[in-house]
Phi, psi and omega in degrees: 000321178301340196275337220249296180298337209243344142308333161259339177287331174293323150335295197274357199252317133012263187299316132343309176238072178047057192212321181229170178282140181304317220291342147283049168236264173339289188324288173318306166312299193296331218259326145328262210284348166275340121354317202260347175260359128342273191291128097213302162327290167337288188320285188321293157356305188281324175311310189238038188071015210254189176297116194268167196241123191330145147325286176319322188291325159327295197289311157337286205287001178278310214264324189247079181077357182281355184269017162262325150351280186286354178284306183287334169283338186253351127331281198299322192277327195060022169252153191075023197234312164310329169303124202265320184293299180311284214312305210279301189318318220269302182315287216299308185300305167278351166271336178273334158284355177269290158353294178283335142343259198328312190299307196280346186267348198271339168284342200273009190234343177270000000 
């Protein structure tokens, strides 16, 4: 969770200083806070028997700026954090949005 909180606070200051665009800023935040009441749905979902929210659909929206969001729910929820194909999916999936991050503040700087 700490990697999730000291990533979106690191974001705005980027962009501050002319290194990343506010709309990846935003993007992260919005795509961040639909993620984490995603997995908060899930969770509630598994408690009471109700209609669960795809796995893939997670693990996407985690792949495309939402994984700092699902780092903290599932922390907090304590959902999702044992299943091991998930786990491993959810990593591989945020090193490549970091990856790509990295790539892109590292062309914007050459």
């Amino acid at each position: 969770m700490p990697l999730a909180m000291v990533f979106l606070a690191v974001l705005p200051v980027l962009a501050l200083l002319g290194r990343l665009e506010w709309v990846a800023v935003w993007l992260y935040l919005a795509l961040s806070l639909l993620c984490f009441a995603l997995y908060w749905r899930d969770k509630r979902a598994a408690q009471r028997g109700g209609p669960r929210t795809p796995e893939a659909r997670l693990l996407w929206l985690g792949a495309l700026c939402g994984w700092p969001g699902g780092l903290i729910a599932r922390r907090l929820f304590r959902h999702k954090t044992v299943k091991q194909p998930f786990r491993l999916l959810f990593w591989c999936g945020t090193a490549a949005n970091l990856a790509l991050l990295g790539g892109w503040l590292y062309l914007r700087a050459v």
